Amino acid sequence: MKVSNAFAQIFAIFALLTLGSLMIIVSLHLLAFDDAILKVQEIYQSPWRSAQVGVVGLVLIALGLAFAKMLVKAGRPNEAVFFQSEIGPMVVSAGTLGNTAAKAAKRFPLVKNVKAKVHITGKNVEIKLRLVLWTGGHVPAVLAELQQEVQQRVKRLLGPDNALVVICDVKGIEDPGTSSQELGTSKK
């Protein structure tokens, strides 16, 4: 998806640059009016040339609309979960879910730093925790307990009808005796 987004943005940039260049050419009279008229007449006089220009124009419009639709979809992620609870309709924002997950993870003494990223698709919620841990513990056991704690806390907000997946992504394990400056220079 990232490659297609980059392509869509590049396409939009070139389209705007092309239109801007054409406007500058017209405003500065770099293309003589007679020459422009001759080029347009060539297109009008030849049916093959008219069909060719028309097809290219339709393809460009279709591509532009497809990329615009893709950019609009990418720019508006789902930011909340909507569901019916026993007391009525409920809305829980992605920020609330991320904060709840981060607070649950911070309760563990081996967690140095945590960042939560929430993806919502309909009633499916995926929380990705990016963790930096301290040394001194059995990592798989800590991660399993952490996932269970986060799932319990977030499930209290969401209720039983919403699917929840918690993914732990350990970005690093640091020794409490190592300063952050020493660690930063050793990573480079």
PDB file of C-alpha atoms in Angstrom:
ATOM      1  CA  MET A   1       0.000   0.000   0.000  1.00  0.00           C
ATOM      2  CA  LYS A   2       2.862   2.385   0.708  1.00  0.00           C
ATOM      3  CA  VAL A   3       4.249   2.028  -2.820  1.00  0.00           C
ATOM      4  CA  SER A   4       0.880   2.851  -4.364  1.00  0.00           C
ATOM      5  CA  ASN A   5       0.474   5.850  -2.043  1.00  0.00           C
ATOM      6  CA  ALA A   6       3.886   7.139  -3.054  1.00  0.00           C
ATOM      7  CA  PHE A   7       2.985   6.638  -6.727  1.00  0.00           C
ATOM      8  CA  ALA A   8      -0.317   8.489  -6.230  1.00  0.00           C
ATOM      9  CA  GLN A   9       1.436  11.405  -4.570  1.00  0.00           C
ATOM     10  CA  ILE A  10       4.069  11.561  -7.305  1.00  0.00           C
ATOM     11  CA  PHE A  11       1.317  11.456  -9.948  1.00  0.00           C
ATOM     12  CA  ALA A  12      -0.544  14.306  -8.236  1.00  0.00           C
ATOM     13  CA  ILE A  13       2.641  16.358  -7.963  1.00  0.00           C
ATOM     14  CA  PHE A  14       3.427  15.927 -11.662  1.00  0.00           C
ATOM     15  CA  ALA A  15      -0.149  16.765 -12.634  1.00  0.00           C
ATOM     16  CA  LEU A  16      -0.005  20.002 -10.658  1.00  0.00           C
ATOM     17  CA  LEU A  17       3.431  20.841 -12.041  1.00  0.00           C
ATOM     18  CA  THR A  18       2.178  20.234 -15.588  1.00  0.00           C
ATOM     19  CA  LEU A  19      -0.872  22.448 -15.132  1.00  0.00           C
ATOM     20  CA  GLY A  20       1.215  25.150 -13.500  1.00  0.00           C
ATOM     21  CA  SER A  21       3.767  25.009 -16.328  1.00  0.00           C
ATOM     22  CA  LEU A  22       1.037  25.296 -18.953  1.00  0.00           C
ATOM     23  CA  MET A  23      -0.397  28.343 -17.200  1.00  0.00           C
ATOM     24  CA  ILE A  24       3.029  29.988 -17.037  1.00  0.00           C
ATOM     25  CA  ILE A  25       3.659  29.238 -20.721  1.00  0.00           C
ATOM     26  CA  VAL A  26       0.340  30.862 -21.632  1.00  0.00           C
ATOM     27  CA  SER A  27       0.798  33.857 -19.332  1.00  0.00           C
ATOM     28  CA  LEU A  28       4.343  34.613 -20.547  1.00  0.00           C
ATOM     29  CA  HIS A  29       3.389  34.116 -24.201  1.00  0.00           C
ATOM     30  CA  LEU A  30       6.163  31.537 -24.668  1.00  0.00           C
ATOM     31  CA  LEU A  31       3.927  29.599 -27.038  1.00  0.00           C
ATOM     32  CA  ALA A  32       2.612  31.776 -29.797  1.00  0.00           C
ATOM     33  CA  PHE A  33      -1.154  31.867 -30.083  1.00  0.00           C
ATOM     34  CA  ASP A  34      -0.958  30.884 -33.748  1.00  0.00           C
ATOM     35  CA  ASP A  35       1.180  27.822 -32.919  1.00  0.00           C
ATOM     36  CA  ALA A  36      -1.273  26.745 -30.241  1.00  0.00           C
ATOM     37  CA  ILE A  37      -4.147  27.135 -32.695  1.00  0.00           C
ATOM     38  CA  LEU A  38      -2.247  25.048 -35.278  1.00  0.00           C
ATOM     39  CA  LYS A  39      -1.665  22.232 -32.771  1.00  0.00           C
ATOM     40  CA  VAL A  40      -5.345  22.205 -31.810  1.00  0.00           C
ATOM     41  CA  GLN A  41      -6.336  22.246 -35.497  1.00  0.00           C
ATOM     42  CA  GLU A  42      -4.108  19.214 -36.130  1.00  0.00           C
ATOM     43  CA  ILE A  43      -6.008  17.330 -33.427  1.00  0.00           C
ATOM     44  CA  TYR A  44      -9.402  18.419 -34.792  1.00  0.00           C
ATOM     45  CA  GLN A  45      -8.573  17.592 -38.425  1.00  0.00           C
ATOM     46  CA  SER A  46      -7.281  14.058 -37.911  1.00  0.00           C
ATOM     47  CA  PRO A  47      -9.853  11.560 -36.525  1.00  0.00           C
ATOM     48  CA  TRP A  48      -7.042   9.212 -35.505  1.00  0.00           C
ATOM     49  CA  ARG A  49      -5.246  11.990 -33.617  1.00  0.00           C
ATOM     50  CA  SER A  50      -8.547  13.038 -31.931  1.00  0.00           C
ATOM     51  CA  ALA A  51      -9.226   9.472 -30.818  1.00  0.00           C
ATOM     52  CA  GLN A  52      -5.660   9.106 -29.543  1.00  0.00           C
ATOM     53  CA  VAL A  53      -5.829  12.326 -27.488  1.00  0.00           C
ATOM     54  CA  GLY A  54      -9.291  11.375 -26.185  1.00  0.00           C
ATOM     55  CA  VAL A  55      -8.132   7.933 -25.024  1.00  0.00           C
ATOM     56  CA  VAL A  56      -5.050   9.380 -23.327  1.00  0.00           C
ATOM     57  CA  GLY A  57      -7.259  11.961 -21.620  1.00  0.00           C
ATOM     58  CA  LEU A  58      -9.700   9.287 -20.378  1.00  0.00           C
ATOM     59  CA  VAL A  59      -6.840   7.148 -19.061  1.00  0.00           C
ATOM     60  CA  LEU A  60      -5.354  10.121 -17.208  1.00  0.00           C
ATOM     61  CA  ILE A  61      -8.743  11.025 -15.717  1.00  0.00           C
ATOM     62  CA  ALA A  62      -9.345   7.410 -14.625  1.00  0.00           C
ATOM     63  CA  LEU A  63      -5.880   7.197 -13.059  1.00  0.00           C
ATOM     64  CA  GLY A  64      -6.350  10.527 -11.321  1.00  0.00           C
ATOM     65  CA  LEU A  65      -9.716   9.471  -9.872  1.00  0.00           C
ATOM     66  CA  ALA A  66      -8.331   6.096  -8.750  1.00  0.00           C
ATOM     67  CA  PHE A  67      -5.378   7.718  -7.010  1.00  0.00           C
ATOM     68  CA  ALA A  68      -7.574  10.391  -5.448  1.00  0.00           C
ATOM     69  CA  LYS A  69      -9.881   7.704  -4.061  1.00  0.00           C
ATOM     70  CA  MET A  70      -6.879   5.800  -2.701  1.00  0.00           C
ATOM     71  CA  LEU A  71      -5.455   8.903  -1.031  1.00  0.00           C
ATOM     72  CA  VAL A  72      -8.800   9.773   0.545  1.00  0.00           C
ATOM     73  CA  LYS A  73      -9.151   6.245   1.926  1.00  0.00           C
ATOM     74  CA  ALA A  74      -5.586   6.315   3.285  1.00  0.00           C
ATOM     75  CA  GLY A  75      -6.094   9.744   4.839  1.00  0.00           C
ATOM     76  CA  ARG A  76      -9.169   8.759   6.852  1.00  0.00           C
ATOM     77  CA  PRO A  77      -8.381   5.782   9.068  1.00  0.00           C
ATOM     78  CA  ASN A  78     -10.998   4.434  11.422  1.00  0.00           C
ATOM     79  CA  GLU A  79     -10.463   6.301  14.650  1.00  0.00           C
ATOM     80  CA  ALA A  80     -13.095   4.680  16.851  1.00  0.00           C
ATOM     81  CA  VAL A  81     -14.986   1.494  17.562  1.00  0.00           C
ATOM     82  CA  PHE A  82     -18.781   1.721  17.520  1.00  0.00           C
ATOM     83  CA  PHE A  83     -20.758  -1.015  19.234  1.00  0.00           C
ATOM     84  CA  GLN A  84     -23.996  -1.720  21.039  1.00  0.00           C
ATOM     85  CA  SER A  85     -23.594  -2.374  24.748  1.00  0.00           C
ATOM     86  CA  GLU A  86     -26.207  -3.308  27.319  1.00  0.00           C
ATOM     87  CA  ILE A  87     -26.689   0.378  28.163  1.00  0.00           C
ATOM     88  CA  GLY A  88     -26.870   1.586  24.563  1.00  0.00           C
ATOM     89  CA  PRO A  89     -24.585   2.605  21.686  1.00  0.00           C
ATOM     90  CA  MET A  90     -20.943   3.149  22.640  1.00  0.00           C
ATOM     91  CA  VAL A  91     -18.000   4.834  20.932  1.00  0.00           C
ATOM     92  CA  VAL A  92     -14.429   4.162  22.066  1.00  0.00           C
ATOM     93  CA  SER A  93     -11.667   6.118  20.334  1.00  0.00           C
ATOM     94  CA  ALA A  94      -8.413   4.600  19.117  1.00  0.00           C
ATOM     95  CA  GLY A  95      -6.541   7.036  21.354  1.00  0.00           C
ATOM     96  CA  THR A  96      -8.358   5.734  24.419  1.00  0.00           C
ATOM     97  CA  LEU A  97      -7.574   2.149  23.472  1.00  0.00           C
ATOM     98  CA  GLY A  98      -3.897   3.009  22.920  1.00  0.00           C
ATOM     99  CA  ASN A  99      -3.628   4.883  26.218  1.00  0.00           C
ATOM    100  CA  THR A 100      -5.274   2.024  28.096  1.00  0.00           C
ATOM    101  CA  ALA A 101      -2.888  -0.494  26.545  1.00  0.00           C
ATOM    102  CA  ALA A 102       0.163   1.678  27.296  1.00  0.00           C
ATOM    103  CA  LYS A 103      -0.890   2.185  30.917  1.00  0.00           C
ATOM    104  CA  ALA A 104      -1.396  -1.551  31.358  1.00  0.00           C
ATOM    105  CA  ALA A 105       2.058  -2.242  29.911  1.00  0.00           C
ATOM    106  CA  LYS A 106       3.717   0.424  32.102  1.00  0.00           C
ATOM    107  CA  ARG A 107       2.649  -1.515  35.210  1.00  0.00           C
ATOM    108  CA  PHE A 108       5.293  -4.140  34.447  1.00  0.00           C
ATOM    109  CA  PRO A 109       8.675  -3.347  36.011  1.00  0.00           C
ATOM    110  CA  LEU A 110      10.617  -4.751  33.039  1.00  0.00           C
ATOM    111  CA  VAL A 111       8.990  -2.312  30.589  1.00  0.00           C
ATOM    112  CA  LYS A 112      11.196   0.738  30.094  1.00  0.00           C
ATOM    113  CA  ASN A 113       9.277   2.370  27.260  1.00  0.00           C
ATOM    114  CA  VAL A 114       6.055   1.555  25.405  1.00  0.00           C
ATOM    115  CA  LYS A 115       4.245   3.032  22.411  1.00  0.00           C
ATOM    116  CA  ALA A 116       0.846   1.723  21.353  1.00  0.00           C
ATOM    117  CA  LYS A 117      -0.457   1.843  17.792  1.00  0.00           C
ATOM    118  CA  VAL A 118      -4.115   0.955  17.207  1.00  0.00           C
ATOM    119  CA  HIS A 119      -5.620  -0.309  13.924  1.00  0.00           C
ATOM    120  CA  ILE A 120      -9.405  -0.564  13.741  1.00  0.00           C
ATOM    121  CA  THR A 121     -11.230  -2.432  10.984  1.00  0.00           C
ATOM    122  CA  GLY A 122     -14.954  -2.639  11.644  1.00  0.00           C
ATOM    123  CA  LYS A 123     -15.273  -4.503  14.938  1.00  0.00           C
ATOM    124  CA  ASN A 124     -11.729  -5.855  14.776  1.00  0.00           C
ATOM    125  CA  VAL A 125      -9.125  -4.068  16.868  1.00  0.00           C
ATOM    126  CA  GLU A 126      -5.388  -4.654  16.619  1.00  0.00           C
ATOM    127  CA  ILE A 127      -3.067  -3.067  19.162  1.00  0.00           C
ATOM    128  CA  LYS A 128       0.639  -3.138  18.405  1.00  0.00           C
ATOM    129  CA  LEU A 129       2.855  -2.412  21.389  1.00  0.00           C
ATOM    130  CA  ARG A 130       6.388  -1.266  20.609  1.00  0.00           C
ATOM    131  CA  LEU A 131       8.405  -2.063  23.686  1.00  0.00           C
ATOM    132  CA  VAL A 132      11.828  -1.363  25.078  1.00  0.00           C
ATOM    133  CA  LEU A 133      12.498  -3.703  27.994  1.00  0.00           C
ATOM    134  CA  TRP A 134      14.991  -3.780  30.823  1.00  0.00           C
ATOM    135  CA  THR A 135      17.220  -6.835  31.152  1.00  0.00           C
ATOM    136  CA  GLY A 136      16.718  -9.299  33.961  1.00  0.00           C
ATOM    137  CA  GLY A 137      13.556 -11.189  33.148  1.00  0.00           C
ATOM    138  CA  HIS A 138      12.296 -14.089  31.078  1.00  0.00           C
ATOM    139  CA  VAL A 139      11.048 -12.173  28.016  1.00  0.00           C
ATOM    140  CA  PRO A 140       8.501 -14.719  26.650  1.00  0.00           C
ATOM    141  CA  ALA A 141       6.833 -15.065  30.050  1.00  0.00           C
ATOM    142  CA  VAL A 142       6.735 -11.295  30.563  1.00  0.00           C
ATOM    143  CA  LEU A 143       5.290 -10.721  27.080  1.00  0.00           C
ATOM    144  CA  ALA A 144       2.606 -13.389  27.560  1.00  0.00           C
ATOM    145  CA  GLU A 145       1.570 -11.862  30.890  1.00  0.00           C
ATOM    146  CA  LEU A 146       1.677  -8.363  29.400  1.00  0.00           C
ATOM    147  CA  GLN A 147      -0.516  -9.390  26.453  1.00  0.00           C
ATOM    148  CA  GLN A 148      -3.029 -10.990  28.788  1.00  0.00           C
ATOM    149  CA  GLU A 149      -3.174  -7.881  31.006  1.00  0.00           C
ATOM    150  CA  VAL A 150      -3.624  -5.547  28.024  1.00  0.00           C
ATOM    151  CA  GLN A 151      -6.332  -7.784  26.555  1.00  0.00           C
ATOM    152  CA  GLN A 152      -8.236  -7.857  29.848  1.00  0.00           C
ATOM    153  CA  ARG A 153      -8.130  -4.082  30.261  1.00  0.00           C
ATOM    154  CA  VAL A 154      -9.067  -3.261  26.685  1.00  0.00           C
ATOM    155  CA  LYS A 155     -11.804  -5.936  26.615  1.00  0.00           C
ATOM    156  CA  ARG A 156     -13.443  -4.150  29.565  1.00  0.00           C
ATOM    157  CA  LEU A 157     -13.769  -1.095  27.313  1.00  0.00           C
ATOM    158  CA  LEU A 158     -14.832  -2.950  24.168  1.00  0.00           C
ATOM    159  CA  GLY A 159     -17.065  -5.699  25.461  1.00  0.00           C
ATOM    160  CA  PRO A 160     -17.091  -9.312  24.279  1.00  0.00           C
ATOM    161  CA  ASP A 161     -18.346  -8.723  20.708  1.00  0.00           C
ATOM    162  CA  ASN A 162     -15.211  -7.033  19.350  1.00  0.00           C
ATOM    163  CA  ALA A 163     -12.215  -9.087  18.229  1.00  0.00           C
ATOM    164  CA  LEU A 164      -8.981  -7.940  19.856  1.00  0.00           C
ATOM    165  CA  VAL A 165      -5.405  -8.817  18.892  1.00  0.00           C
ATOM    166  CA  VAL A 166      -2.436  -7.584  20.928  1.00  0.00           C
ATOM    167  CA  ILE A 167       0.978  -7.753  19.255  1.00  0.00           C
ATOM    168  CA  CYS A 168       4.178  -7.130  21.193  1.00  0.00           C
ATOM    169  CA  ASP A 169       7.072  -5.774  19.139  1.00  0.00           C
ATOM    170  CA  VAL A 170      10.245  -5.647  21.234  1.00  0.00           C
ATOM    171  CA  LYS A 171      12.445  -2.902  19.795  1.00  0.00           C
ATOM    172  CA  GLY A 172      15.241  -3.334  22.286  1.00  0.00           C
ATOM    173  CA  ILE A 173      16.408  -4.652  25.620  1.00  0.00           C
ATOM    174  CA  GLU A 174      18.542  -2.321  27.705  1.00  0.00           C
ATOM    175  CA  ASP A 175      20.698  -2.858  30.734  1.00  0.00           C
ATOM    176  CA  PRO A 176      19.823  -0.504  33.625  1.00  0.00           C
ATOM    177  CA  GLY A 177      23.563   0.149  34.160  1.00  0.00           C
ATOM    178  CA  THR A 178      24.076   1.443  30.581  1.00  0.00           C
ATOM    179  CA  SER A 179      23.432   5.131  30.094  1.00  0.00           C
ATOM    180  CA  SER A 180      21.317   6.257  27.175  1.00  0.00           C
ATOM    181  CA  GLN A 181      24.273   8.204  25.753  1.00  0.00           C
ATOM    182  CA  GLU A 182      26.491   5.116  25.619  1.00  0.00           C
ATOM    183  CA  LEU A 183      23.647   3.118  24.113  1.00  0.00           C
ATOM    184  CA  GLY A 184      22.951   5.776  21.454  1.00  0.00           C
ATOM    185  CA  THR A 185      26.578   5.821  20.290  1.00  0.00           C
ATOM    186  CA  SER A 186      26.837   2.039  20.203  1.00  0.00           C
ATOM    187  CA  LYS A 187      23.751   1.759  17.943  1.00  0.00           C
ATOM    188  CA  LYS A 188      25.207   4.065  15.302  1.00  0.00           C
TER     189      LYS A 188
END
